[in-house]
Short mmCIF file of C-alpha atoms and ligand atoms in Angstrom, two decimals:
data_model
loop_
_atom_site.label_atom_id
_atom_site.label_comp_id
_atom_site.label_asym_id
_atom_site.label_seq_id
_atom_site.Cartn_x
_atom_site.Cartn_y
_atom_site.Cartn_z
CA MET A 1 -11.91 12.92 14.57
CA GLU A 2 -10.14 13.60 11.31
CA VAL A 3 -7.79 12.08 9.02
CA ASP A 4 -5.03 13.61 6.63
CA ILE A 5 -4.04 11.69 3.61
CA THR A 6 -2.09 12.90 1.02
CA THR A 7 -0.63 10.72 -2.20
CA LEU A 8 2.79 11.73 -2.48
CA ILE A 9 3.26 9.53 -5.73
CA GLU A 10 0.69 7.08 -7.84
CA ASN A 11 1.22 6.08 -11.57
CA THR A 12 -0.84 9.25 -12.86
CA ALA A 13 -0.90 13.07 -11.60
CA ASN A 14 -2.82 15.63 -11.27
CA TYR A 15 -1.56 19.24 -12.43
CA GLY A 16 2.14 19.90 -12.49
CA PHE A 17 3.01 16.47 -10.54
CA LEU A 18 4.99 13.73 -10.91
CA ALA A 19 3.39 10.24 -11.54
CA GLU A 20 5.56 6.89 -11.54
CA TRP A 21 4.41 3.14 -11.39
CA GLY A 22 4.65 3.21 -7.28
CA LEU A 23 3.14 4.05 -4.16
CA SER A 24 3.67 6.11 -1.31
CA ILE A 25 0.57 8.22 0.93
CA LEU A 26 0.84 10.44 4.18
CA VAL A 27 -1.73 9.75 6.72
CA GLU A 28 -2.05 11.85 9.01
CA VAL A 29 -4.13 11.47 12.43
CA ASP A 30 -4.09 11.29 16.47
CA GLY A 31 -0.96 14.14 15.75
CA VAL A 32 1.60 11.93 13.68
CA ARG A 33 2.72 11.57 10.17
CA ILE A 34 2.39 8.27 9.19
CA LEU A 35 4.27 7.58 5.82
CA MET A 36 3.17 4.56 3.70
CA ASP A 37 5.64 3.08 1.25
CA THR A 38 8.21 5.69 -0.61
CA GLY A 39 7.29 4.97 -4.17
CA LEU A 40 9.74 3.89 -7.01
CA SER A 41 11.65 6.70 -6.97
CA PHE A 42 12.74 10.49 -5.65
CA SER A 43 9.37 11.48 -7.49
CA ALA A 44 7.51 10.97 -4.10
CA VAL A 45 10.40 13.23 -2.04
CA HIS A 46 9.55 15.52 -5.12
CA ASN A 47 5.63 15.57 -5.13
CA ALA A 48 5.71 16.26 -1.47
CA HIS A 49 8.37 20.01 -1.89
CA LEU A 50 5.67 20.89 -4.28
CA MET A 51 2.75 20.18 -1.84
CA GLY A 52 4.97 22.24 0.74
CA ILE A 53 4.89 18.98 2.69
CA ASP A 54 8.42 18.94 5.25
CA LEU A 55 9.68 15.01 4.98
CA SER A 56 11.75 16.04 7.83
CA THR A 57 9.19 15.68 10.35
CA ILE A 58 7.24 12.47 9.87
CA ASP A 59 7.31 10.07 12.61
CA ARG A 60 6.79 6.84 11.26
CA ILE A 61 7.53 4.88 7.81
CA VAL A 62 5.01 2.44 7.03
CA LEU A 63 6.03 -0.50 4.32
CA SER A 64 3.46 -2.22 3.24
CA HIS A 65 6.01 -5.08 1.45
CA GLY A 66 9.46 -5.43 -0.29
CA HIS A 67 8.60 -4.60 -3.91
CA ALA A 68 10.93 -2.06 -5.44
CA ASP A 69 7.74 0.54 -6.57
CA HIS A 70 7.12 1.51 -2.79
CA THR A 71 10.36 0.70 -1.55
CA GLY A 72 13.03 2.47 -4.18
CA GLY A 73 12.18 6.17 -2.43
CA LEU A 74 13.46 4.86 0.97
CA GLN A 75 16.79 6.20 0.34
CA GLU A 76 15.66 9.49 -0.88
CA VAL A 77 13.56 10.27 2.44
CA LEU A 78 15.85 9.51 4.78
CA LYS A 79 18.22 11.60 2.84
CA ILE A 80 15.59 14.56 4.57
CA ARG A 81 14.34 12.49 7.72
CA GLY A 82 17.16 11.34 9.15
CA GLU A 83 16.74 8.81 11.89
CA VAL A 84 12.75 7.14 12.26
CA GLU A 85 11.19 3.89 12.58
CA VAL A 86 10.31 1.75 9.54
CA ILE A 87 7.86 -0.23 10.12
CA ALA A 88 7.35 -3.24 7.85
CA HIS A 89 7.14 -7.87 7.66
CA PRO A 90 10.36 -9.36 7.95
CA ASP A 91 9.67 -11.21 4.47
CA ILE A 92 10.46 -7.69 3.02
CA TRP A 93 14.23 -8.55 2.53
CA ALA A 94 13.15 -11.74 0.51
CA ALA A 95 15.05 -11.43 -3.34
CA LYS A 96 11.59 -10.17 -5.08
CA HIS A 97 11.41 -10.87 -8.52
CA VAL A 98 9.20 -10.82 -11.27
CA ARG A 99 8.66 -12.89 -13.98
CA ARG A 100 7.74 -10.16 -17.55
CA ASP A 101 7.60 -13.76 -19.77
CA GLN A 102 9.45 -16.87 -20.68
CA GLU A 103 12.98 -15.47 -20.59
CA ARG A 104 12.29 -12.46 -18.72
CA VAL A 105 12.99 -12.71 -15.07
CA ARG A 106 14.54 -9.57 -12.92
CA TYR A 107 14.62 -8.54 -8.81
CA ASN A 108 12.03 -6.52 -7.91
CA GLY A 109 13.20 -6.13 -3.93
CA ILE A 110 14.25 -3.47 -2.04
CA PRO A 111 17.01 -1.96 -4.41
CA PHE A 112 19.25 -0.80 -1.14
CA SER A 113 21.09 -3.37 1.22
CA ARG A 114 19.76 -3.01 5.03
CA GLU A 115 23.12 -1.83 6.29
CA GLU A 116 22.82 1.22 3.05
CA LEU A 117 19.04 2.45 4.40
CA GLU A 118 20.67 1.67 8.33
CA SER A 119 23.04 4.06 8.27
CA ARG A 120 21.13 6.75 6.58
CA GLY A 121 18.67 7.13 9.51
CA ALA A 122 16.33 3.50 9.26
CA ARG A 123 15.27 2.25 12.31
CA PHE A 124 13.16 -1.52 10.73
CA LYS A 125 10.83 -2.98 13.58
CA LEU A 126 10.17 -6.21 11.35
CA THR A 127 7.15 -8.21 13.33
CA LYS A 128 4.37 -10.71 10.98
CA GLU A 129 2.03 -9.19 14.43
CA PRO A 130 0.14 -5.90 14.02
CA VAL A 131 1.90 -2.60 14.99
CA HIS A 132 -0.01 -0.29 16.99
CA ILE A 133 1.25 3.70 16.24
CA THR A 134 -1.17 5.85 17.89
CA GLU A 135 -4.91 5.40 19.49
CA HIS A 136 -5.96 5.16 16.47
CA ALA A 137 -3.72 3.88 13.65
CA MET A 138 -2.17 0.15 13.52
CA THR A 139 -0.70 -1.49 11.02
CA THR A 140 -2.96 -5.57 10.00
CA GLY A 141 0.48 -7.27 10.55
CA GLU A 142 0.43 -10.53 8.22
CA ILE A 143 -2.62 -10.88 6.35
CA PRO A 144 -5.19 -14.11 6.69
CA MET A 145 -6.34 -15.27 3.03
CA VAL A 146 -9.81 -16.27 4.34
CA SER A 147 -11.77 -15.24 1.05
CA GLY A 148 -11.16 -18.21 -0.72
CA TYR A 149 -11.50 -16.49 -4.55
CA GLU A 150 -7.91 -13.77 -4.21
CA GLU A 151 -4.70 -15.17 -5.29
CA ILE A 152 -1.16 -13.89 -5.00
CA GLU A 153 -0.13 -13.48 -8.64
CA ASN A 154 1.44 -16.79 -10.42
CA ASN A 155 4.23 -14.05 -11.64
CA LEU A 156 5.55 -12.54 -8.64
CA LEU A 157 8.29 -14.80 -7.17
CA VAL A 158 11.46 -14.95 -4.37
CA LYS A 159 14.29 -16.56 -5.47
CA GLU A 160 15.56 -18.51 -2.38
CA ALA A 161 19.34 -20.60 -3.22
CA GLY A 162 19.51 -19.61 -6.62
CA VAL A 163 16.07 -21.40 -7.00
CA LEU A 164 12.70 -18.98 -8.06
CA HIS A 165 9.87 -20.02 -5.94
CA PRO A 166 6.02 -18.32 -5.83
CA ASP A 167 6.09 -15.26 -3.57
CA PRO A 168 3.56 -15.74 -1.16
CA LEU A 169 3.68 -12.30 -0.31
CA ALA A 170 3.46 -12.71 3.39
CA ASP A 171 4.96 -9.31 4.42
CA ASP A 172 1.98 -7.61 2.20
CA LEU A 173 -0.02 -5.27 4.81
CA ALA A 174 -1.89 -2.23 5.23
CA LEU A 175 -2.70 0.40 7.37
CA ILE A 176 -6.14 0.48 9.71
CA ILE A 177 -7.48 3.58 11.37
CA ASP A 178 -9.70 3.05 13.73
CA THR A 179 -12.23 5.81 13.36
CA ASP A 180 -15.49 7.13 15.59
CA PHE A 181 -17.00 7.23 11.69
CA GLY A 182 -16.00 3.44 10.57
CA LEU A 183 -12.45 1.60 9.21
CA VAL A 184 -10.33 3.75 6.81
CA VAL A 185 -8.06 1.42 5.33
CA ILE A 186 -5.53 2.43 4.07
CA LEU A 187 -3.40 0.03 0.88
CA GLY A 188 -0.32 -0.97 -0.37
CA CYS A 189 -0.34 -3.09 -3.66
CA ALA A 190 -2.79 -5.64 -1.66
CA HIS A 191 -1.44 -8.30 -3.29
CA ARG A 192 -3.23 -10.68 -0.58
CA GLY A 193 -6.62 -8.98 -1.57
CA ILE A 194 -8.63 -6.19 -0.82
CA VAL A 195 -11.19 -8.21 1.16
CA ASN A 196 -8.59 -10.20 3.34
CA THR A 197 -7.51 -7.24 4.37
CA ALA A 198 -10.57 -5.28 4.97
CA ARG A 199 -11.77 -8.32 6.51
CA HIS A 200 -8.08 -9.17 8.65
CA ALA A 201 -9.36 -5.16 10.07
CA GLN A 202 -12.77 -5.72 10.79
CA ASN A 203 -10.95 -8.73 12.77
CA LEU A 204 -8.36 -7.15 14.27
CA THR A 205 -10.47 -3.72 15.94
CA GLY A 206 -13.90 -5.53 16.00
CA LYS A 207 -15.54 -3.10 13.78
CA GLU A 208 -17.84 -4.18 11.39
CA LEU A 209 -18.00 -0.49 8.85
CA VAL A 210 -15.55 0.19 6.42
CA TYR A 211 -15.91 3.48 5.33
CA ALA A 212 -13.13 3.70 3.35
CA ALA A 213 -9.98 2.30 1.32
CA ILE A 214 -7.80 3.77 -0.25
CA GLY A 215 -4.45 3.09 -2.75
CA GLY A 216 -3.55 -0.32 -4.37
CA THR A 217 -5.96 -2.72 -5.02
CA HIS A 218 -4.31 -5.37 -7.70
CA LEU A 219 -7.07 -6.07 -10.10
CA PHE A 220 -5.56 -5.12 -12.65
CA ARG A 221 -5.57 -8.89 -14.17
CA ALA A 222 -8.53 -9.71 -12.01
CA SER A 223 -11.16 -12.47 -13.35
CA GLU A 224 -14.35 -11.51 -14.44
CA GLU A 225 -15.61 -13.54 -11.28
CA ARG A 226 -13.30 -12.15 -8.55
CA LEU A 227 -14.34 -8.57 -9.46
CA GLU A 228 -17.87 -9.35 -8.81
CA ARG A 229 -17.03 -10.78 -5.86
CA THR A 230 -15.06 -8.16 -4.35
CA VAL A 231 -17.68 -5.24 -5.42
CA ALA A 232 -19.95 -7.94 -3.26
CA ASP A 233 -18.06 -8.01 -0.86
CA LEU A 234 -17.13 -4.15 -0.71
CA ARG A 235 -20.71 -3.50 -1.17
CA GLU A 236 -21.73 -5.63 2.06
CA MET A 237 -18.74 -3.90 3.77
CA GLY A 238 -20.20 -0.41 3.45
CA ILE A 239 -18.08 0.80 1.86
CA GLN A 240 -18.75 5.06 1.27
CA ARG A 241 -14.92 6.42 -0.84
CA LEU A 242 -13.05 4.08 -2.86
CA GLY A 243 -10.01 5.84 -3.48
CA VAL A 244 -8.09 3.20 -5.63
CA SER A 245 -4.66 3.85 -7.16
CA HIS A 246 -1.05 2.11 -8.49
CA CYS A 247 -2.49 -1.33 -9.28
CA THR A 248 -6.41 -1.26 -9.43
CA GLY A 249 -6.15 -1.76 -13.19
CA PHE A 250 -8.24 -0.05 -15.97
CA ARG A 251 -10.86 -2.28 -16.55
CA ALA A 252 -11.77 -2.74 -12.75
CA SER A 253 -11.70 1.16 -11.81
CA ALA A 254 -13.89 1.28 -14.41
CA ARG A 255 -16.28 -1.14 -12.90
CA LEU A 256 -16.27 -0.32 -9.12
CA ALA A 257 -16.58 3.55 -10.36
CA GLN A 258 -19.70 2.21 -12.38
CA GLU A 259 -20.84 0.40 -9.45
CA PHE A 260 -19.66 2.70 -6.51
CA GLU A 261 -20.83 6.03 -8.03
CA ASP A 262 -20.50 9.55 -6.22
CA ALA A 263 -17.95 7.11 -3.13
CA PHE A 264 -15.78 6.20 -6.18
CA PHE A 265 -12.36 8.38 -7.25
CA LEU A 266 -9.59 7.67 -8.46
CA ASN A 267 -6.94 8.68 -5.70
CA ASN A 268 -3.36 9.64 -7.41
CA ALA A 269 -0.46 12.06 -7.52
CA GLY A 270 -1.05 15.32 -5.46
CA THR A 271 -4.20 14.05 -3.97
CA ARG A 272 -5.29 15.62 -0.22
CA LEU A 273 -8.44 14.61 1.20
CA THR A 274 -9.96 15.00 4.93
CA LEU A 275 -11.77 12.80 6.31
CA PRO A 276 -15.15 11.72 6.92
ZN1 LIG B 1 4.29 -5.19 -5.41
ZN1 LIG B 2 3.11 -2.44 -6.25
#
């Protein structure tokens, strides 16, 4: 079996494509086209057009979490697709905020109302549980925090009754492709940790080998200790393709590139690959 992965938008871009702070990845498996996230704005749709990808033919949308840089392009995609199932965790609708510094806190959630998106064709399937999409593809559902060293950043907040609290990012999920060559894990931001995400994928499928992890790893502010432990755990999982994007950051990317050598690549806008 094969899995086709096309990155429509990312913080950096291949020749001719747009880049923006955000992520959108199209996964094709079992003859089904799954769009994971939609970037921050119109750029994912623009790049898809450049690549000759017809977004009116996507079968499902999965939202990795409710932050604007993954959901802001949803309306543009729906304008092309019309009615489509959108799989996500119910907490995507929490009032997400981000603290820039002592004074500046801004809204960082979905920049549309649910009604607006539903009127454009979004059919939300909101659940904390994993969702089986095809014979080989499923979402993780809510990801348990088990590694002991991965933490959610404390500047990510949620507003409840006018008060800001730390956001547990319970909505953070990933896409798992359970292939005959190992697990392929497609990450949004991995706010709950790349290792927690991969461990959960192992538990859900009963498979040990994590063949590939592709997408955001949220290591851009990771401590030295977290980085080293992440490297050790990914090694133990047998990772053979590590395509980092988005919130991985330069320092973590450099460390992972040094460690994983040819298995490592920068997964940016315009990247197309077929696994294995
Ligand atoms: Zn995020
Ligand atoms: Zn993000």
